[in-house]
Amino acid sequence: MFRFCIAFVLFLFPEIAAAEFSGRVLVIDGDTIDVGAVRVRIHGIDAPEKDQHCQSEQGVDWACGLWVNEQVRQRIQGQIAHCVQTDIDRYNRVVATCTVAGQDIGRAFVADGLAFAYRKYSMAYDLDEKGAMISNRGLHASHVQNPSQFRNTQTNGRIPRDRDCVIKGNISVDGTRIFHVPGQAFYDRTGISTRNGERWFCSSSDAIKAGWRASRR
């Protein structure tokens, strides 16, 4: 409730957008923390999602999102952060630049390859990311998808809007109508484009009646 009140006040009175606040850190993920009672989205950075995976130079898949979360937790969990608020995002989180022990944590995370410079909103850490890339630090030692691209991939027709209708009715390049159920090989990577005639089904029997056949794997 307190967090909501702060966000609401800042929304109504943008002139206090440079408000400063401090508090003990609780890490939510690679770019989101609680500073005392305030939920903060760290300004200018974008870290991998918790369920995001990367691939090593040897082709080994690994959970880089969870790795980043743990690295950030080890660095700043329980410490005191001093923040300057710059904005409020669409989730009512306070966007802020924060320091811990005198260090700009956004810059530190980008410089060490734990996050990317979020150039859509700020160029402040552009050179820090380039330095991390050149030195293959952190995530840059692997093949990693930009977090914003990963989020778009996950939401672009790949995640059902209705929890009761999760079967994907896909149309292949040759026009074959195939449905995929959760757990099958191609389910996660299949996106549904309703504008192209593809659709979601609530049951396999519904898909079969509509003219779709089951995926063979």
PDB file of C-alpha atoms in Angstrom:
ATOM      1  CA  MET A   1       0.000   0.000   0.000  1.00  0.00           C
ATOM      2  CA  PHE A   2       2.825   2.385   0.872  1.00  0.00           C
ATOM      3  CA  ARG A   3       4.537   1.644  -2.470  1.00  0.00           C
ATOM      4  CA  PHE A   4       1.309   2.417  -4.342  1.00  0.00           C
ATOM      5  CA  CYS A   5       0.899   5.724  -2.493  1.00  0.00           C
ATOM      6  CA  ILE A   6       4.405   6.860  -3.446  1.00  0.00           C
ATOM      7  CA  ALA A   7       3.819   5.997  -7.101  1.00  0.00           C
ATOM      8  CA  PHE A   8       0.434   7.756  -7.068  1.00  0.00           C
ATOM      9  CA  VAL A   9       1.855  10.925  -5.535  1.00  0.00           C
ATOM     10  CA  LEU A  10       4.693  11.024  -8.056  1.00  0.00           C
ATOM     11  CA  PHE A  11       2.190  10.555 -10.871  1.00  0.00           C
ATOM     12  CA  LEU A  12       0.058  13.457  -9.671  1.00  0.00           C
ATOM     13  CA  PHE A  13       3.024  15.711  -8.931  1.00  0.00           C
ATOM     14  CA  PRO A  14       5.724  15.179 -11.593  1.00  0.00           C
ATOM     15  CA  GLU A  15       7.589  18.230 -10.304  1.00  0.00           C
ATOM     16  CA  ILE A  16       8.940  16.029  -7.501  1.00  0.00           C
ATOM     17  CA  ALA A  17      10.290  13.547 -10.031  1.00  0.00           C
ATOM     18  CA  ALA A  18      13.796  14.065  -8.679  1.00  0.00           C
ATOM     19  CA  ALA A  19      12.786  12.863  -5.206  1.00  0.00           C
ATOM     20  CA  GLU A  20      15.548  11.130  -3.281  1.00  0.00           C
ATOM     21  CA  PHE A  21      14.994   8.169  -0.999  1.00  0.00           C
ATOM     22  CA  SER A  22      17.000   5.456   0.734  1.00  0.00           C
ATOM     23  CA  GLY A  23      16.395   2.018   2.173  1.00  0.00           C
ATOM     24  CA  ARG A  24      17.571  -1.522   2.568  1.00  0.00           C
ATOM     25  CA  VAL A  25      17.691  -3.543  -0.657  1.00  0.00           C
ATOM     26  CA  LEU A  26      15.617  -6.599  -1.462  1.00  0.00           C
ATOM     27  CA  VAL A  27      16.475  -7.977  -4.909  1.00  0.00           C
ATOM     28  CA  ILE A  28      13.493  -8.892  -7.096  1.00  0.00           C
ATOM     29  CA  ASP A  29      15.421  -9.613 -10.284  1.00  0.00           C
ATOM     30  CA  GLY A  30      18.370  -8.303 -12.279  1.00  0.00           C
ATOM     31  CA  ASP A  31      16.959  -4.812 -12.810  1.00  0.00           C
ATOM     32  CA  THR A  32      14.234  -4.514 -10.175  1.00  0.00           C
ATOM     33  CA  ILE A  33      14.731  -4.073  -6.443  1.00  0.00           C
ATOM     34  CA  ASP A  34      12.811  -2.982  -3.386  1.00  0.00           C
ATOM     35  CA  VAL A  35      14.447  -0.077  -1.600  1.00  0.00           C
ATOM     36  CA  GLY A  36      12.701  -0.106   1.735  1.00  0.00           C
ATOM     37  CA  ALA A  37       8.998  -0.022   0.826  1.00  0.00           C
ATOM     38  CA  VAL A  38       9.559   1.319  -2.709  1.00  0.00           C
ATOM     39  CA  ARG A  39       9.606  -0.988  -5.754  1.00  0.00           C
ATOM     40  CA  VAL A  40      12.349   0.356  -8.046  1.00  0.00           C
ATOM     41  CA  ARG A  41      13.093  -0.311 -11.699  1.00  0.00           C
ATOM     42  CA  ILE A  42      16.766   0.594 -12.089  1.00  0.00           C
ATOM     43  CA  HIS A  43      17.098   3.387 -14.645  1.00  0.00           C
ATOM     44  CA  GLY A  44      18.946   2.789 -17.911  1.00  0.00           C
ATOM     45  CA  ILE A  45      19.491  -0.976 -17.731  1.00  0.00           C
ATOM     46  CA  ASP A  46      17.719  -4.122 -18.900  1.00  0.00           C
ATOM     47  CA  ALA A  47      18.610  -7.515 -17.434  1.00  0.00           C
ATOM     48  CA  PRO A  48      17.639 -11.003 -18.679  1.00  0.00           C
ATOM     49  CA  GLU A  49      14.290 -12.351 -17.536  1.00  0.00           C
ATOM     50  CA  LYS A  50      14.259 -15.008 -14.819  1.00  0.00           C
ATOM     51  CA  ASP A  51      13.295 -17.741 -17.294  1.00  0.00           C
ATOM     52  CA  GLN A  52      15.696 -16.600 -20.015  1.00  0.00           C
ATOM     53  CA  HIS A  53      18.414 -18.977 -21.199  1.00  0.00           C
ATOM     54  CA  CYS A  54      21.682 -18.311 -23.014  1.00  0.00           C
ATOM     55  CA  GLN A  55      24.061 -20.501 -24.953  1.00  0.00           C
ATOM     56  CA  SER A  56      27.754 -20.848 -24.243  1.00  0.00           C
ATOM     57  CA  GLU A  57      30.415 -20.708 -26.956  1.00  0.00           C
ATOM     58  CA  GLN A  58      30.426 -24.521 -26.788  1.00  0.00           C
ATOM     59  CA  GLY A  59      26.695 -24.619 -27.520  1.00  0.00           C
ATOM     60  CA  VAL A  60      25.636 -25.496 -23.966  1.00  0.00           C
ATOM     61  CA  ASP A  61      22.298 -24.051 -22.849  1.00  0.00           C
ATOM     62  CA  TRP A  62      22.352 -22.400 -19.427  1.00  0.00           C
ATOM     63  CA  ALA A  63      19.955 -20.397 -17.226  1.00  0.00           C
ATOM     64  CA  CYS A  64      21.544 -16.976 -17.546  1.00  0.00           C
ATOM     65  CA  GLY A  65      18.493 -15.164 -16.140  1.00  0.00           C
ATOM     66  CA  LEU A  66      18.701 -17.017 -12.845  1.00  0.00           C
ATOM     67  CA  TRP A  67      22.469 -16.556 -12.820  1.00  0.00           C
ATOM     68  CA  VAL A  68      22.131 -12.781 -13.143  1.00  0.00           C
ATOM     69  CA  ASN A  69      19.543 -12.681 -10.358  1.00  0.00           C
ATOM     70  CA  GLU A  70      21.877 -14.555  -8.029  1.00  0.00           C
ATOM     71  CA  GLN A  71      24.869 -12.351  -8.914  1.00  0.00           C
ATOM     72  CA  VAL A  72      22.870  -9.198  -8.210  1.00  0.00           C
ATOM     73  CA  ARG A  73      21.536 -10.687  -4.970  1.00  0.00           C
ATOM     74  CA  GLN A  74      25.041 -11.504  -3.755  1.00  0.00           C
ATOM     75  CA  ARG A  75      26.229  -7.975  -4.481  1.00  0.00           C
ATOM     76  CA  ILE A  76      23.547  -5.759  -2.999  1.00  0.00           C
ATOM     77  CA  GLN A  77      20.965  -7.779  -1.044  1.00  0.00           C
ATOM     78  CA  GLY A  78      20.469  -6.268   2.412  1.00  0.00           C
ATOM     79  CA  GLN A  79      22.643  -3.230   1.780  1.00  0.00           C
ATOM     80  CA  ILE A  80      21.474   0.374   1.906  1.00  0.00           C
ATOM     81  CA  ALA A  81      20.699   2.000  -1.439  1.00  0.00           C
ATOM     82  CA  HIS A  82      20.421   5.731  -2.076  1.00  0.00           C
ATOM     83  CA  CYS A  83      18.223   6.534  -5.061  1.00  0.00           C
ATOM     84  CA  VAL A  84      17.146   9.479  -7.186  1.00  0.00           C
ATOM     85  CA  GLN A  85      13.778   8.984  -8.881  1.00  0.00           C
ATOM     86  CA  THR A  86      13.566   9.857 -12.586  1.00  0.00           C
ATOM     87  CA  ASP A  87      10.211   8.473 -13.708  1.00  0.00           C
ATOM     88  CA  ILE A  88       7.392   6.001 -13.086  1.00  0.00           C
ATOM     89  CA  ASP A  89       6.911   3.089 -15.469  1.00  0.00           C
ATOM     90  CA  ARG A  90       3.641   1.571 -16.681  1.00  0.00           C
ATOM     91  CA  TYR A  91       3.701  -0.941 -13.819  1.00  0.00           C
ATOM     92  CA  ASN A  92       3.784   1.910 -11.270  1.00  0.00           C
ATOM     93  CA  ARG A  93       7.355   1.143 -10.331  1.00  0.00           C
ATOM     94  CA  VAL A  94       9.583   4.069  -9.455  1.00  0.00           C
ATOM     95  CA  VAL A  95      12.356   4.342 -12.042  1.00  0.00           C
ATOM     96  CA  ALA A  96      15.521   5.528 -10.332  1.00  0.00           C
ATOM     97  CA  THR A  97      19.288   5.702 -10.406  1.00  0.00           C
ATOM     98  CA  CYS A  98      20.643   4.068  -7.269  1.00  0.00           C
ATOM     99  CA  THR A  99      23.985   3.825  -5.527  1.00  0.00           C
ATOM    100  CA  VAL A 100      25.171   1.255  -3.019  1.00  0.00           C
ATOM    101  CA  ALA A 101      28.356   2.000  -1.056  1.00  0.00           C
ATOM    102  CA  GLY A 102      28.858   5.003  -3.349  1.00  0.00           C
ATOM    103  CA  GLN A 103      28.715   2.952  -6.560  1.00  0.00           C
ATOM    104  CA  ASP A 104      26.127   3.451  -9.300  1.00  0.00           C
ATOM    105  CA  ILE A 105      24.710  -0.080  -9.399  1.00  0.00           C
ATOM    106  CA  GLY A 106      23.190   0.331 -12.867  1.00  0.00           C
ATOM    107  CA  ARG A 107      26.562   1.240 -14.318  1.00  0.00           C
ATOM    108  CA  ALA A 108      28.274  -1.549 -12.382  1.00  0.00           C
ATOM    109  CA  PHE A 109      25.845  -4.217 -13.600  1.00  0.00           C
ATOM    110  CA  VAL A 110      26.225  -3.143 -17.233  1.00  0.00           C
ATOM    111  CA  ALA A 111      30.017  -2.827 -16.990  1.00  0.00           C
ATOM    112  CA  ASP A 112      30.287  -6.332 -15.533  1.00  0.00           C
ATOM    113  CA  GLY A 113      28.001  -7.900 -18.135  1.00  0.00           C
ATOM    114  CA  LEU A 114      25.044  -8.583 -15.846  1.00  0.00           C
ATOM    115  CA  ALA A 115      22.691  -6.282 -17.745  1.00  0.00           C
ATOM    116  CA  PHE A 116      22.405  -4.338 -20.989  1.00  0.00           C
ATOM    117  CA  ALA A 117      22.253  -0.600 -21.546  1.00  0.00           C
ATOM    118  CA  TYR A 118      18.557   0.145 -22.081  1.00  0.00           C
ATOM    119  CA  ARG A 119      19.136   2.601 -24.931  1.00  0.00           C
ATOM    120  CA  LYS A 120      15.423   3.014 -25.550  1.00  0.00           C
ATOM    121  CA  TYR A 121      15.328   5.091 -22.362  1.00  0.00           C
ATOM    122  CA  SER A 122      18.899   6.193 -21.731  1.00  0.00           C
ATOM    123  CA  MET A 123      22.348   6.261 -23.325  1.00  0.00           C
ATOM    124  CA  ALA A 124      24.030   6.698 -19.939  1.00  0.00           C
ATOM    125  CA  TYR A 125      25.611   3.223 -19.939  1.00  0.00           C
ATOM    126  CA  ASP A 126      26.263   2.817 -23.666  1.00  0.00           C
ATOM    127  CA  LEU A 127      30.061   2.867 -23.361  1.00  0.00           C
ATOM    128  CA  ASP A 128      29.975   0.600 -20.300  1.00  0.00           C
ATOM    129  CA  GLU A 129      28.180  -2.078 -22.307  1.00  0.00           C
ATOM    130  CA  LYS A 130      30.580  -1.734 -25.234  1.00  0.00           C
ATOM    131  CA  GLY A 131      33.496  -2.203 -22.840  1.00  0.00           C
ATOM    132  CA  ALA A 132      31.900  -5.334 -21.400  1.00  0.00           C
ATOM    133  CA  MET A 133      31.320  -6.712 -24.904  1.00  0.00           C
ATOM    134  CA  ILE A 134      34.919  -6.141 -25.978  1.00  0.00           C
ATOM    135  CA  SER A 135      36.176  -7.891 -22.838  1.00  0.00           C
ATOM    136  CA  ASN A 136      33.592 -10.732 -23.002  1.00  0.00           C
ATOM    137  CA  ARG A 137      32.508 -10.007 -19.455  1.00  0.00           C
ATOM    138  CA  GLY A 138      29.522 -11.774 -17.927  1.00  0.00           C
ATOM    139  CA  LEU A 139      26.699 -12.389 -20.394  1.00  0.00           C
ATOM    140  CA  HIS A 140      28.854 -11.251 -23.297  1.00  0.00           C
ATOM    141  CA  ALA A 141      30.900 -14.440 -23.065  1.00  0.00           C
ATOM    142  CA  SER A 142      27.798 -16.305 -24.299  1.00  0.00           C
ATOM    143  CA  HIS A 143      25.220 -16.038 -27.044  1.00  0.00           C
ATOM    144  CA  VAL A 144      22.445 -14.055 -25.393  1.00  0.00           C
ATOM    145  CA  GLN A 145      19.243 -12.569 -26.741  1.00  0.00           C
ATOM    146  CA  ASN A 146      18.525  -8.977 -25.853  1.00  0.00           C
ATOM    147  CA  PRO A 147      15.964  -9.063 -22.988  1.00  0.00           C
ATOM    148  CA  SER A 148      13.455  -6.858 -24.835  1.00  0.00           C
ATOM    149  CA  GLN A 149      13.622  -9.161 -27.865  1.00  0.00           C
ATOM    150  CA  PHE A 150      13.163 -12.161 -25.574  1.00  0.00           C
ATOM    151  CA  ARG A 151      10.053 -10.598 -24.044  1.00  0.00           C
ATOM    152  CA  ASN A 152       8.632  -9.870 -27.486  1.00  0.00           C
ATOM    153  CA  THR A 153       9.293 -13.460 -28.527  1.00  0.00           C
ATOM    154  CA  GLN A 154       7.502 -14.758 -25.452  1.00  0.00           C
ATOM    155  CA  THR A 155       4.451 -12.585 -25.929  1.00  0.00           C
ATOM    156  CA  ASN A 156       4.179 -12.555 -29.725  1.00  0.00           C
ATOM    157  CA  GLY A 157       1.508 -15.230 -30.072  1.00  0.00           C
ATOM    158  CA  ARG A 158       3.351 -17.765 -27.948  1.00  0.00           C
ATOM    159  CA  ILE A 159       1.578 -17.313 -24.626  1.00  0.00           C
ATOM    160  CA  PRO A 160      -2.173 -18.096 -24.390  1.00  0.00           C
ATOM    161  CA  ARG A 161      -4.460 -15.340 -23.146  1.00  0.00           C
ATOM    162  CA  ASP A 162      -6.989 -17.864 -21.845  1.00  0.00           C
ATOM    163  CA  ARG A 163      -5.628 -20.448 -19.414  1.00  0.00           C
ATOM    164  CA  ASP A 164      -8.372 -22.876 -20.437  1.00  0.00           C
ATOM    165  CA  CYS A 165      -7.530 -22.667 -24.146  1.00  0.00           C
ATOM    166  CA  VAL A 166      -3.813 -23.371 -24.522  1.00  0.00           C
ATOM    167  CA  ILE A 167      -3.706 -25.625 -27.604  1.00  0.00           C
ATOM    168  CA  LYS A 168      -2.025 -23.938 -30.572  1.00  0.00           C
ATOM    169  CA  GLY A 169      -3.620 -24.311 -33.992  1.00  0.00           C
ATOM    170  CA  ASN A 170      -0.751 -23.539 -36.359  1.00  0.00           C
ATOM    171  CA  ILE A 171      -0.735 -23.419 -40.185  1.00  0.00           C
ATOM    172  CA  SER A 172       2.522 -24.655 -41.733  1.00  0.00           C
ATOM    173  CA  VAL A 173       4.229 -23.193 -44.798  1.00  0.00           C
ATOM    174  CA  ASP A 174       2.504 -25.728 -47.077  1.00  0.00           C
ATOM    175  CA  GLY A 175      -0.899 -24.931 -45.583  1.00  0.00           C
ATOM    176  CA  THR A 176      -1.184 -27.974 -43.313  1.00  0.00           C
ATOM    177  CA  ARG A 177      -3.199 -27.289 -40.178  1.00  0.00           C
ATOM    178  CA  ILE A 178      -1.421 -28.742 -37.138  1.00  0.00           C
ATOM    179  CA  PHE A 179      -2.202 -28.354 -33.455  1.00  0.00           C
ATOM    180  CA  HIS A 180       0.348 -28.487 -30.652  1.00  0.00           C
ATOM    181  CA  VAL A 181      -0.385 -29.249 -27.009  1.00  0.00           C
ATOM    182  CA  PRO A 182       1.787 -28.169 -24.047  1.00  0.00           C
ATOM    183  CA  GLY A 183       4.804 -30.435 -23.614  1.00  0.00           C
ATOM    184  CA  GLN A 184       5.282 -31.260 -27.292  1.00  0.00           C
ATOM    185  CA  ALA A 185       8.562 -30.507 -29.043  1.00  0.00           C
ATOM    186  CA  PHE A 186       7.429 -27.455 -31.010  1.00  0.00           C
ATOM    187  CA  TYR A 187       4.874 -26.022 -28.587  1.00  0.00           C
ATOM    188  CA  ASP A 188       6.996 -23.317 -26.953  1.00  0.00           C
ATOM    189  CA  ARG A 189       8.476 -22.003 -30.192  1.00  0.00           C
ATOM    190  CA  THR A 190       5.154 -21.913 -32.060  1.00  0.00           C
ATOM    191  CA  GLY A 191       3.468 -18.511 -32.310  1.00  0.00           C
ATOM    192  CA  ILE A 192      -0.179 -18.066 -33.253  1.00  0.00           C
ATOM    193  CA  SER A 193      -1.174 -15.384 -35.775  1.00  0.00           C
ATOM    194  CA  THR A 194      -4.952 -15.037 -35.756  1.00  0.00           C
ATOM    195  CA  ARG A 195      -4.776 -12.624 -38.678  1.00  0.00           C
ATOM    196  CA  ASN A 196      -3.359 -15.489 -40.774  1.00  0.00           C
ATOM    197  CA  GLY A 197      -6.120 -17.889 -39.782  1.00  0.00           C
ATOM    198  CA  GLU A 198      -4.331 -19.585 -36.894  1.00  0.00           C
ATOM    199  CA  ARG A 199      -6.149 -20.009 -33.610  1.00  0.00           C
ATOM    200  CA  TRP A 200      -6.211 -21.281 -30.045  1.00  0.00           C
ATOM    201  CA  PHE A 201      -8.224 -24.338 -29.023  1.00  0.00           C
ATOM    202  CA  CYS A 202      -9.589 -25.386 -25.659  1.00  0.00           C
ATOM    203  CA  SER A 203      -9.381 -29.138 -26.375  1.00  0.00           C
ATOM    204  CA  SER A 204      -7.862 -31.549 -28.877  1.00  0.00           C
ATOM    205  CA  SER A 205     -11.324 -32.656 -29.938  1.00  0.00           C
ATOM    206  CA  ASP A 206     -12.234 -29.059 -30.812  1.00  0.00           C
ATOM    207  CA  ALA A 207      -9.098 -28.778 -32.951  1.00  0.00           C
ATOM    208  CA  ILE A 208      -9.813 -32.023 -34.780  1.00  0.00           C
ATOM    209  CA  LYS A 209     -13.417 -30.997 -35.471  1.00  0.00           C
ATOM    210  CA  ALA A 210     -12.137 -27.705 -36.918  1.00  0.00           C
ATOM    211  CA  GLY A 211      -9.838 -29.506 -39.355  1.00  0.00           C
ATOM    212  CA  TRP A 212      -6.489 -29.464 -37.541  1.00  0.00           C
ATOM    213  CA  ARG A 213      -4.414 -32.611 -37.049  1.00  0.00           C
ATOM    214  CA  ALA A 214      -2.220 -33.384 -34.057  1.00  0.00           C
ATOM    215  CA  SER A 215       1.497 -32.674 -34.253  1.00  0.00           C
ATOM    216  CA  ARG A 216       3.462 -35.921 -34.548  1.00  0.00           C
ATOM    217  CA  ARG A 217       5.968 -34.794 -31.916  1.00  0.00           C
TER     218      ARG A 217
END
